[in-house]
């Protein structure tokens, strides 16, 4: 989940036209303004599920067909559910920086929860990697693009961060944030903590074989 939030924020927050780095160190005195992400809790929800999913076969599977590598077969998969709590920490020197960064972070979370086109994992610097061209969101007008969403998620293979990291959208909760400034530093180090909780899935592939010798007996 730390990686999911890093993907969400990295390269999207700026102050005075300069990107605000997203770091993994806890108290980065040498990189202000910056953002750090820390996981504070992670728990098993105790909701295991065993089900069949339509998936392509790995090349090591005895029924794998190299002429049809993307063909889907019902395969058994175990799904486990976890709940994660994280902190997005904003570190800066001025109230102006803090106000700007916090507002931008909350905007990115709104974009995340509303499938905004910049949150697609196939989008980078204005280009859609699935077609190796400029993202068509600015050249096509339809019911999706007027909301800033991919014009055709199926055609352009939209892959949102929530989808990539198997996060349940309805479980994402983002606090408004609270200040925990460190006044012992000179000058004082301004810190705002935004708490985030979410529920996500992990999958363990078990596999299986497809019967090819089923016979029906009519009586």
XYZ file of N, CA and C in Angstrom:
657
model
N 0.815 -1.208 0.000
C 0.000 0.000 0.000
C 0.850 1.261 0.000
N 2.053 1.164 0.573
C 2.973 2.304 0.475
C 3.326 2.579 -0.979
N 3.524 1.505 -1.737
C 3.839 1.663 -3.160
C 2.657 2.292 -3.908
N 1.440 1.918 -3.526
C 0.255 2.486 -4.179
C 0.185 3.994 -3.941
N 0.429 4.428 -2.710
C 0.376 5.866 -2.419
C 1.554 6.597 -3.055
N 2.693 5.940 -3.128
C 3.844 6.546 -3.813
C 3.505 6.778 -5.285
N 2.887 5.773 -5.917
C 2.479 5.903 -7.316
C 1.465 7.024 -7.479
N 0.580 7.152 -6.514
C -0.451 8.192 -6.558
C 0.135 9.596 -6.526
N 1.146 9.819 -5.671
C 1.622 11.179 -5.402
C 2.916 11.558 -6.123
N 3.749 10.590 -6.419
C 5.062 10.916 -6.968
C 4.953 11.639 -8.313
N 5.593 12.794 -8.414
C 5.604 13.560 -9.645
C 4.357 14.380 -9.898
N 3.418 14.380 -8.936
C 2.159 15.108 -9.149
C 1.982 16.291 -8.205
N 2.885 16.465 -7.241
C 2.785 17.557 -6.274
C 3.951 18.512 -6.512
N 3.667 19.805 -6.564
C 4.732 20.781 -6.821
C 4.511 22.049 -6.001
N 5.610 22.773 -5.787
C 5.585 24.079 -5.131
C 6.432 25.020 -5.973
N 5.831 26.113 -6.416
C 6.536 27.090 -7.262
C 7.141 26.434 -8.496
N 6.403 25.476 -9.068
C 6.847 24.828 -10.297
C 7.889 23.749 -10.118
N 8.247 23.433 -8.874
C 9.257 22.410 -8.597
C 8.587 21.209 -7.939
N 8.859 19.997 -8.452
C 8.261 18.792 -7.889
C 8.645 18.608 -6.426
N 7.663 18.232 -5.625
C 7.910 17.899 -4.219
C 8.244 16.412 -4.156
N 9.443 16.036 -3.698
C 9.819 14.618 -3.684
C 9.000 13.813 -2.680
N 8.737 12.559 -3.047
C 8.086 11.605 -2.149
C 9.167 10.633 -1.697
N 9.446 10.597 -0.391
C 10.591 9.853 0.145
C 10.146 8.752 1.096
N 11.107 7.900 1.444
C 10.832 6.814 2.378
C 11.452 7.050 3.743
N 12.328 8.040 3.854
C 12.932 8.333 5.160
C 11.892 8.988 6.062
N 12.032 8.788 7.379
C 11.000 9.264 8.298
C 11.025 10.783 8.468
N 12.189 11.360 8.768
C 12.279 12.792 9.028
C 13.357 13.411 8.139
N 13.012 13.788 6.936
C 14.005 14.249 5.959
C 14.321 15.731 6.100
N 15.178 16.081 7.028
C 15.483 17.484 7.277
C 16.165 18.151 6.093
N 16.805 17.357 5.234
C 17.575 17.925 4.132
C 16.810 18.023 2.826
N 15.519 17.658 2.815
C 14.786 17.614 1.552
C 13.493 18.428 1.570
N 13.335 19.340 2.504
C 12.077 20.079 2.599
C 11.931 21.066 1.447
N 10.676 21.279 0.938
C 9.465 20.537 1.300
C 9.455 19.153 0.658
N 8.840 18.195 1.351
C 8.763 16.837 0.821
C 7.608 16.094 1.471
N 7.393 14.891 0.973
C 6.326 14.026 1.481
C 6.942 12.674 1.809
N 6.576 12.118 2.970
C 6.969 10.746 3.281
C 5.714 9.923 3.540
N 5.814 8.636 3.278
C 4.690 7.723 3.471
C 5.127 6.609 4.407
N 4.361 6.394 5.467
C 4.681 5.331 6.427
C 3.432 4.499 6.697
N 3.626 3.195 6.798
C 2.524 2.308 7.165
C 2.514 2.142 8.675
N 1.373 2.379 9.302
C 1.282 2.320 10.764
C 0.630 1.046 11.266
N -0.147 0.372 10.420
C -0.794 -0.882 10.834
C -1.224 -1.656 9.603
N -1.276 -2.985 9.776
C -1.764 -3.847 8.698
C -2.328 -5.103 9.344
N -3.563 -5.444 9.021
C -4.195 -6.578 9.693
C -4.951 -7.453 8.699
N -4.976 -8.747 9.018
C -5.716 -9.720 8.211
C -7.190 -9.623 8.595
N -8.056 -9.420 7.608
C -9.493 -9.301 7.891
C -10.139 -10.649 8.157
N -9.389 -11.730 7.930
C -9.940 -13.050 8.206
C -11.087 -13.425 7.287
N -10.960 -13.048 6.006
C -12.019 -13.344 5.040
C -11.452 -14.068 3.824
N -10.850 -15.253 4.028
C -10.283 -15.972 2.876
C -11.387 -16.440 1.936
N -11.057 -16.452 0.655
C -12.031 -16.872 -0.355
C -11.308 -17.707 -1.395
N -11.896 -18.844 -1.724
C -11.338 -19.706 -2.753
C -12.306 -19.717 -3.934
N -11.811 -19.317 -5.099
C -12.711 -19.246 -6.241
C -11.999 -19.523 -7.545
N -12.788 -19.630 -8.609
C -12.247 -19.846 -9.950
C -12.228 -18.527 -10.707
N -11.099 -18.229 -11.330
C -10.931 -17.019 -12.111
C -10.507 -17.405 -13.524
N -10.989 -16.644 -14.500
C -10.575 -16.861 -15.885
C -9.205 -16.213 -16.092
N -8.177 -17.042 -16.266
C -6.810 -16.553 -16.349
C -6.042 -17.261 -17.460
N -5.033 -16.597 -18.028
C -4.145 -17.304 -18.965
C -3.274 -18.285 -18.200
N -2.855 -19.330 -18.857
C -2.032 -20.348 -18.215
C -0.559 -19.946 -18.265
N 0.211 -20.271 -17.205
C 1.662 -20.046 -17.288
C 2.279 -21.006 -18.290
N 3.413 -20.651 -18.836
C 4.047 -21.483 -19.866
C 4.455 -22.856 -19.344
N 4.544 -23.018 -18.015
C 4.925 -24.303 -17.436
C 3.734 -25.247 -17.272
N 2.529 -24.752 -17.527
C 1.330 -25.575 -17.352
C 1.260 -26.622 -18.460
N 0.886 -27.868 -18.131
C 0.861 -28.933 -19.154
C -0.136 -28.679 -20.286
N -1.122 -27.810 -20.063
C -2.108 -27.525 -21.108
C -1.846 -26.191 -21.808
N -0.700 -25.584 -21.532
C -0.368 -24.296 -22.151
C -0.213 -24.464 -23.662
N -0.838 -23.558 -24.406
C -0.779 -23.597 -25.869
C -0.041 -22.348 -26.335
N 1.194 -22.522 -26.824
C 2.014 -21.384 -27.233
C 1.399 -20.601 -28.394
N 0.504 -21.239 -29.161
C -0.149 -20.529 -30.264
C -1.301 -19.661 -29.770
N -1.740 -19.895 -28.519
C -2.823 -19.103 -27.917
C -2.436 -18.735 -26.480
N -1.364 -17.954 -26.314
C -0.863 -17.677 -24.961
C -1.828 -16.877 -24.083
N -2.751 -16.133 -24.705
C -3.673 -15.303 -23.925
C -5.030 -15.957 -23.696
N -5.195 -17.194 -24.135
C -6.461 -17.885 -23.930
C -6.721 -18.061 -22.437
N -7.961 -17.842 -22.015
C -8.313 -17.876 -20.601
C -8.903 -19.233 -20.223
N -8.522 -19.689 -19.033
C -9.024 -20.944 -18.492
C -9.446 -20.716 -17.041
N -10.456 -21.442 -16.561
C -10.812 -21.325 -15.144
C -9.717 -21.916 -14.265
N -9.161 -21.086 -13.401
C -8.080 -21.515 -12.523
C -8.423 -21.165 -11.074
N -8.067 -22.044 -10.162
C -8.403 -21.826 -8.754
C -7.405 -20.859 -8.119
N -7.942 -19.900 -7.380
C -7.135 -18.864 -6.744
C -7.654 -18.627 -5.328
N -6.719 -18.451 -4.378
C -7.090 -18.077 -3.015
C -6.931 -16.576 -2.867
N -7.964 -15.933 -2.356
C -7.932 -14.486 -2.131
C -8.019 -14.199 -0.636
N -7.083 -13.391 -0.135
C -7.102 -12.957 1.266
C -7.321 -11.453 1.318
N -7.922 -10.994 2.418
C -8.295 -9.588 2.562
C -7.562 -8.972 3.750
N -6.969 -7.804 3.520
C -6.216 -7.111 4.561
C -6.668 -5.661 4.668
N -6.473 -5.086 5.838
C -6.754 -3.668 6.053
C -5.461 -2.965 6.445
N -5.169 -1.861 5.784
C -3.917 -1.151 6.007
C -4.191 0.280 6.460
N -3.373 0.758 7.400
C -3.427 2.152 7.849
C -2.083 2.798 7.548
N -2.117 3.980 6.942
C -0.896 4.674 6.549
C -0.964 6.140 6.923
N 0.219 6.774 6.935
C 0.314 8.208 7.145
C 1.035 8.833 5.964
N 0.429 9.885 5.443
C 1.114 10.729 4.472
C 1.597 11.952 5.243
N 2.924 12.108 5.338
C 3.518 13.183 6.128
C 4.012 14.293 5.197
N 3.573 15.499 5.460
C 4.018 16.670 4.705
C 5.014 17.439 5.572
N 6.231 17.666 5.049
C 7.287 18.367 5.768
C 7.632 19.644 4.994
N 7.613 20.774 5.682
C 7.906 22.027 4.974
C 8.335 23.113 5.970
N 8.665 24.290 5.406
C 9.174 25.391 6.227
C 8.187 26.526 6.413
N 7.152 26.586 5.559
C 6.239 27.724 5.637
C 4.794 27.264 5.548
N 3.907 28.105 6.059
C 2.486 27.803 6.007
C 1.988 27.804 4.569
N 2.567 28.645 3.729
C 2.160 28.699 2.327
C 2.464 27.370 1.628
N 3.654 26.828 1.891
C 4.008 25.537 1.308
C 3.059 24.447 1.818
N 2.815 24.449 3.107
C 1.958 23.425 3.710
C 0.553 23.471 3.097
N -0.017 24.651 3.022
C -1.376 24.784 2.510
C -1.466 24.284 1.071
N -0.491 24.641 0.252
C -0.500 24.239 -1.149
C -0.357 22.731 -1.297
N 0.590 22.136 -0.572
C 0.851 20.703 -0.698
C -0.343 19.880 -0.209
N -0.901 20.254 0.929
C -2.037 19.503 1.486
C -3.227 19.545 0.531
N -3.499 20.708 -0.048
C -4.606 20.814 -1.002
C -4.364 19.940 -2.225
N -3.138 19.915 -2.713
C -2.821 19.088 -3.885
C -2.951 17.600 -3.576
N -2.542 17.190 -2.382
C -2.657 15.779 -1.988
C -4.122 15.357 -1.968
N -4.977 16.191 -1.369
C -6.394 15.851 -1.315
C -7.007 15.819 -2.712
N -6.542 16.677 -3.601
C -7.040 16.648 -4.971
C -6.657 15.341 -5.664
N -5.424 14.866 -5.427
C -5.008 13.603 -6.037
C -5.839 12.435 -5.524
N -6.213 12.460 -4.254
C -7.082 11.396 -3.736
C -8.464 11.471 -4.373
N -8.968 12.683 -4.622
C -10.239 12.812 -5.333
C -10.124 12.254 -6.747
N -9.014 12.552 -7.412
C -8.780 11.997 -8.739
C -8.715 10.465 -8.686
N -8.066 9.939 -7.664
C -7.943 8.491 -7.510
C -9.314 7.830 -7.411
N -10.192 8.388 -6.604
C -11.488 7.778 -6.331
C -12.498 8.018 -7.443
N -12.160 8.903 -8.381
C -13.085 9.207 -9.472
C -12.511 8.874 -10.845
N -11.497 7.990 -10.860
C -10.925 7.461 -12.110
C -10.452 8.554 -13.051
N -9.810 9.578 -12.512
C -9.276 10.652 -13.348
C -8.161 10.095 -14.226
N -8.066 10.608 -15.433
C -7.169 9.995 -16.419
C -5.702 9.983 -16.005
N -5.265 10.969 -15.216
C -3.857 11.003 -14.810
C -3.517 9.899 -13.816
N -4.524 9.232 -13.260
C -4.280 8.156 -12.316
C -4.136 6.806 -13.004
N -4.235 6.774 -14.326
C -4.048 5.522 -15.066
C -2.567 5.145 -15.037
N -2.280 3.896 -14.748
C -0.890 3.433 -14.685
C -0.254 3.353 -16.071
N -1.062 3.495 -17.121
C -0.540 3.513 -18.491
C -0.355 4.934 -19.005
N -0.529 5.925 -18.136
C -0.391 7.330 -18.523
C 0.924 7.892 -17.982
N 1.655 8.603 -18.836
C 2.904 9.224 -18.395
C 3.223 10.414 -19.283
N 3.367 11.568 -18.668
C 3.761 12.790 -19.392
C 2.891 13.040 -20.619
N 1.594 12.875 -20.443
C 0.660 13.189 -21.515
C 0.468 12.091 -22.535
N 1.163 10.960 -22.385
C 1.098 9.891 -23.382
C 0.459 8.633 -22.813
N -0.303 7.951 -23.661
C -0.914 6.667 -23.307
C -0.007 5.560 -23.822
N 0.540 4.739 -22.935
C 1.509 3.722 -23.342
C 0.863 2.575 -24.111
N -0.451 2.413 -24.005
C -1.099 1.319 -24.728
C -1.194 1.607 -26.222
N -1.131 2.894 -26.604
C -1.182 3.240 -28.036
C 0.067 4.011 -28.468
N 0.951 4.312 -27.501
C 2.185 5.062 -27.773
C 1.904 6.388 -28.479
N 0.835 7.025 -28.057
C 0.450 8.322 -28.589
C -0.057 9.195 -27.452
N -0.344 10.454 -27.773
C -0.897 11.369 -26.779
C -2.214 10.809 -26.247
N -2.432 10.975 -24.945
C -3.675 10.501 -24.335
C -4.862 11.166 -25.035
N -5.842 10.393 -25.522
C -6.955 10.956 -26.291
C -7.987 11.686 -25.452
N -7.768 11.796 -24.150
C -8.767 12.434 -23.291
C -9.013 13.889 -23.681
N -8.017 14.546 -24.284
C -8.160 15.957 -24.645
C -8.660 16.159 -26.074
N -8.767 15.084 -26.849
C -9.181 15.219 -28.247
C -10.523 14.553 -28.535
N -11.039 13.794 -27.589
C -12.327 13.115 -27.752
C -13.306 13.690 -26.734
N -14.513 13.954 -27.167
C -15.538 14.455 -26.260
C -16.649 13.423 -26.129
N -16.800 12.890 -24.935
C -17.908 11.978 -24.657
C -18.225 12.042 -23.166
N -19.072 11.145 -22.706
C -19.531 11.206 -21.311
C -18.409 10.945 -20.305
N -17.316 10.321 -20.754
C -16.180 10.084 -19.860
C -15.243 11.292 -19.804
N -14.877 11.801 -20.965
C -13.861 12.859 -21.011
C -14.338 14.169 -20.390
N -15.647 14.421 -20.409
C -16.131 15.656 -19.780
C -15.933 15.618 -18.270
N -15.671 14.417 -17.726
C -15.369 14.266 -16.295
C -13.887 14.011 -16.062
N -13.074 14.148 -17.131
C -11.640 13.935 -16.994
C -11.258 12.476 -16.923
N -12.092 11.597 -17.491
C -11.829 10.166 -17.457
C -11.432 9.654 -18.841
N -10.822 8.485 -18.868
C -10.417 7.852 -20.124
C -11.629 7.742 -21.042
N -11.505 8.137 -22.321
C -12.658 8.118 -23.218
C -13.253 6.738 -23.447
N -12.423 5.696 -23.411
C -12.905 4.329 -23.573
C -11.981 3.395 -22.794
N -12.310 3.117 -21.529
C -11.419 2.311 -20.674
C -11.090 0.938 -21.244
N -12.017 0.345 -22.004
C -11.761 -0.978 -22.576
C -10.782 -0.889 -23.748
N -11.042 0.035 -24.662
C -10.185 0.189 -25.839
C -8.769 0.586 -25.460
N -8.638 1.536 -24.526
C -7.325 2.057 -24.159
C -6.731 1.371 -22.933
N -7.434 0.333 -22.433
C -6.935 -0.501 -21.326
C -6.589 0.342 -20.100
N -7.559 1.142 -19.667
C -7.364 1.961 -18.469
C -7.056 1.061 -17.275
N -5.982 1.369 -16.568
C -5.581 0.614 -15.382
C -5.358 1.593 -14.248
N -6.377 1.733 -13.407
C -6.279 2.648 -12.276
C -5.417 2.070 -11.169
N -4.928 2.950 -10.298
C -4.098 2.515 -9.174
C -4.871 1.578 -8.259
N -6.149 1.860 -8.035
C -6.953 0.983 -7.179
C -7.038 -0.415 -7.778
N -7.209 -0.471 -9.085
C -7.297 -1.766 -9.765
C -5.962 -2.502 -9.731
N -4.875 -1.782 -9.979
C -3.552 -2.415 -10.032
C -3.165 -3.030 -8.701
N -3.512 -2.347 -7.599
C -3.113 -2.832 -6.280
C -4.252 -3.537 -5.536
N -5.338 -3.864 -6.244
C -6.454 -4.638 -5.695
C -7.047 -3.986 -4.438
N -7.216 -2.677 -4.506
C -7.790 -1.923 -3.384
C -9.286 -1.751 -3.597
N -10.091 -1.975 -2.550
C -11.528 -1.782 -2.639
C -11.826 -0.276 -2.550
N -12.368 0.337 -3.596
C -12.573 1.795 -3.589
C -13.398 2.313 -2.421
N -14.457 1.586 -2.049
C -15.353 2.087 -0.992
C -14.695 2.083 0.381
N -13.540 1.410 0.516
C -12.883 1.331 1.826
C -11.818 2.405 2.017
N -11.545 3.195 0.979
C -10.498 4.214 1.081
C -11.027 5.410 1.867
N -10.414 5.684 3.001
C -10.789 6.828 3.831
C -9.563 7.712 4.037
N -9.736 9.001 3.786
C -8.637 9.962 3.870
C -9.023 11.079 4.835
N -8.215 11.272 5.881
C -8.512 12.337 6.841
C -8.143 13.700 6.261
N -8.687 14.746 6.831
C -8.344 16.098 6.404
C -6.925 16.473 6.812
N -6.393 15.771 7.805
C -5.019 16.036 8.253
C -4.972 16.872 9.515
N -3.892 16.706 10.262
C -3.676 17.514 11.466
C -2.203 17.874 11.550
N -1.918 18.954 12.233
C -0.547 19.457 12.313
C 0.166 18.911 13.548
N 1.427 18.555 13.352
C 2.269 18.106 14.463
C 3.660 18.708 14.239
N 3.738 20.027 14.387
C 4.974 20.751 14.112
C 6.042 20.433 15.145
N 7.294 20.461 14.708
C 8.423 20.191 15.592
C 9.158 21.512 15.830
N 8.796 22.159 16.923
C 9.293 23.513 17.189
C 10.685 23.516 17.809
N 11.224 22.353 18.160
C 12.580 22.292 18.712
C 13.637 22.562 17.644
N 13.248 22.407 16.388
C 14.185 22.661 15.295
C 14.276 24.165 15.034
N 15.391 24.577 14.485
C 15.588 25.980 14.125
C 15.952 26.062 12.644
N 15.073 26.648 11.803
C 13.723 27.125 12.137
C 12.786 25.960 12.414
N 11.597 26.219 12.966
C 10.651 25.135 13.266
C 10.322 24.316 12.018
N 10.191 23.020 12.217
C 9.856 22.113 11.124
C 8.349 21.900 11.133
N 7.690 22.325 10.058
C 6.240 22.174 9.968
C 5.903 20.795 9.409
N 4.979 20.127 10.087
C 4.589 18.775 9.675
C 3.080 18.624 9.746
N 2.492 18.098 8.680
C 1.070 17.769 8.652
C 0.926 16.287 8.349
N 0.067 15.623 9.101
C -0.146 14.179 8.953
C -1.547 13.932 8.404
N -1.612 13.249 7.278
C -2.882 12.845 6.670
C -2.992 11.337 6.806
N -3.998 10.884 7.528
C -4.163 9.457 7.769
C -5.041 8.831 6.685
N -4.612 7.654 6.231
C -5.310 6.946 5.158
C -5.517 5.493 5.577
N -6.728 4.995 5.383
C -6.994 3.569 5.610
C -7.626 2.986 4.359
N -7.375 1.715 4.111
C -7.935 1.045 2.938
C -7.888 -0.461 3.129
N -8.763 -1.142 2.426
C -8.796 -2.599 2.425
C -8.372 -3.091 1.044
N -7.548 -4.131 1.029
C -7.043 -4.629 -0.254
C -6.978 -6.151 -0.255
N -6.845 -6.708 -1.451
C -6.770 -8.150 -1.622
C -5.356 -8.583 -1.997
N -5.007 -9.796 -1.620
C -3.840 -10.467 -2.183
C -4.337 -11.790 -2.777
N -3.659 -12.250 -3.821
C -4.095 -13.452 -4.523
C -2.959 -14.475 -4.571
N -3.314 -15.730 -4.315
C -2.358 -16.832 -4.439
C -2.891 -17.811 -5.479
N -2.137 -17.956 -6.555
C -2.558 -18.793 -7.675
C -2.326 -20.259 -7.355
N -3.384 -21.079 -7.442
C -3.283 -22.518 -7.231
C -3.289 -23.269 -8.560
N -4.075 -22.766 -9.521
C -4.109 -23.384 -10.844
C -5.138 -24.488 -10.961
N -4.855 -25.443 -11.834
C -5.785 -26.541 -12.090
C -5.641 -27.014 -13.522
N -6.362 -28.037 -13.855
C -6.372 -28.540 -15.234
C -7.805 -28.567 -15.736
N -7.947 -28.462 -17.057
C -9.257 -28.459 -17.684
C -9.527 -29.845 -18.256
N -10.645 -30.425 -17.898
C -10.970 -31.761 -18.402
C -11.259 -31.691 -19.896
N -10.691 -32.649 -20.624
C -10.898 -32.706 -22.083
C -11.553 -34.013 -22.524
N -11.930 -34.847 -21.558
C -12.479 -36.149 -21.929
C -13.881 -36.380 -21.349
N -14.660 -35.282 -21.200
C -16.018 -35.418 -20.678
C -16.893 -36.080 -21.727
N -17.640 -37.096 -21.315
C -18.552 -37.783 -22.219
C -19.938 -37.828 -21.593
N -20.937 -37.645 -22.417
C -22.323 -37.666 -21.946
C -22.985 -38.987 -22.364
N -23.700 -39.583 -21.449
C -24.395 -40.816 -21.732
C -25.890 -40.522 -21.744
N -26.526 -40.757 -22.859
C -27.944 -40.497 -22.994
C -28.710 -41.804 -22.808
N -29.735 -41.708 -21.960
C -30.535 -42.915 -21.716
C -32.016 -42.599 -21.957
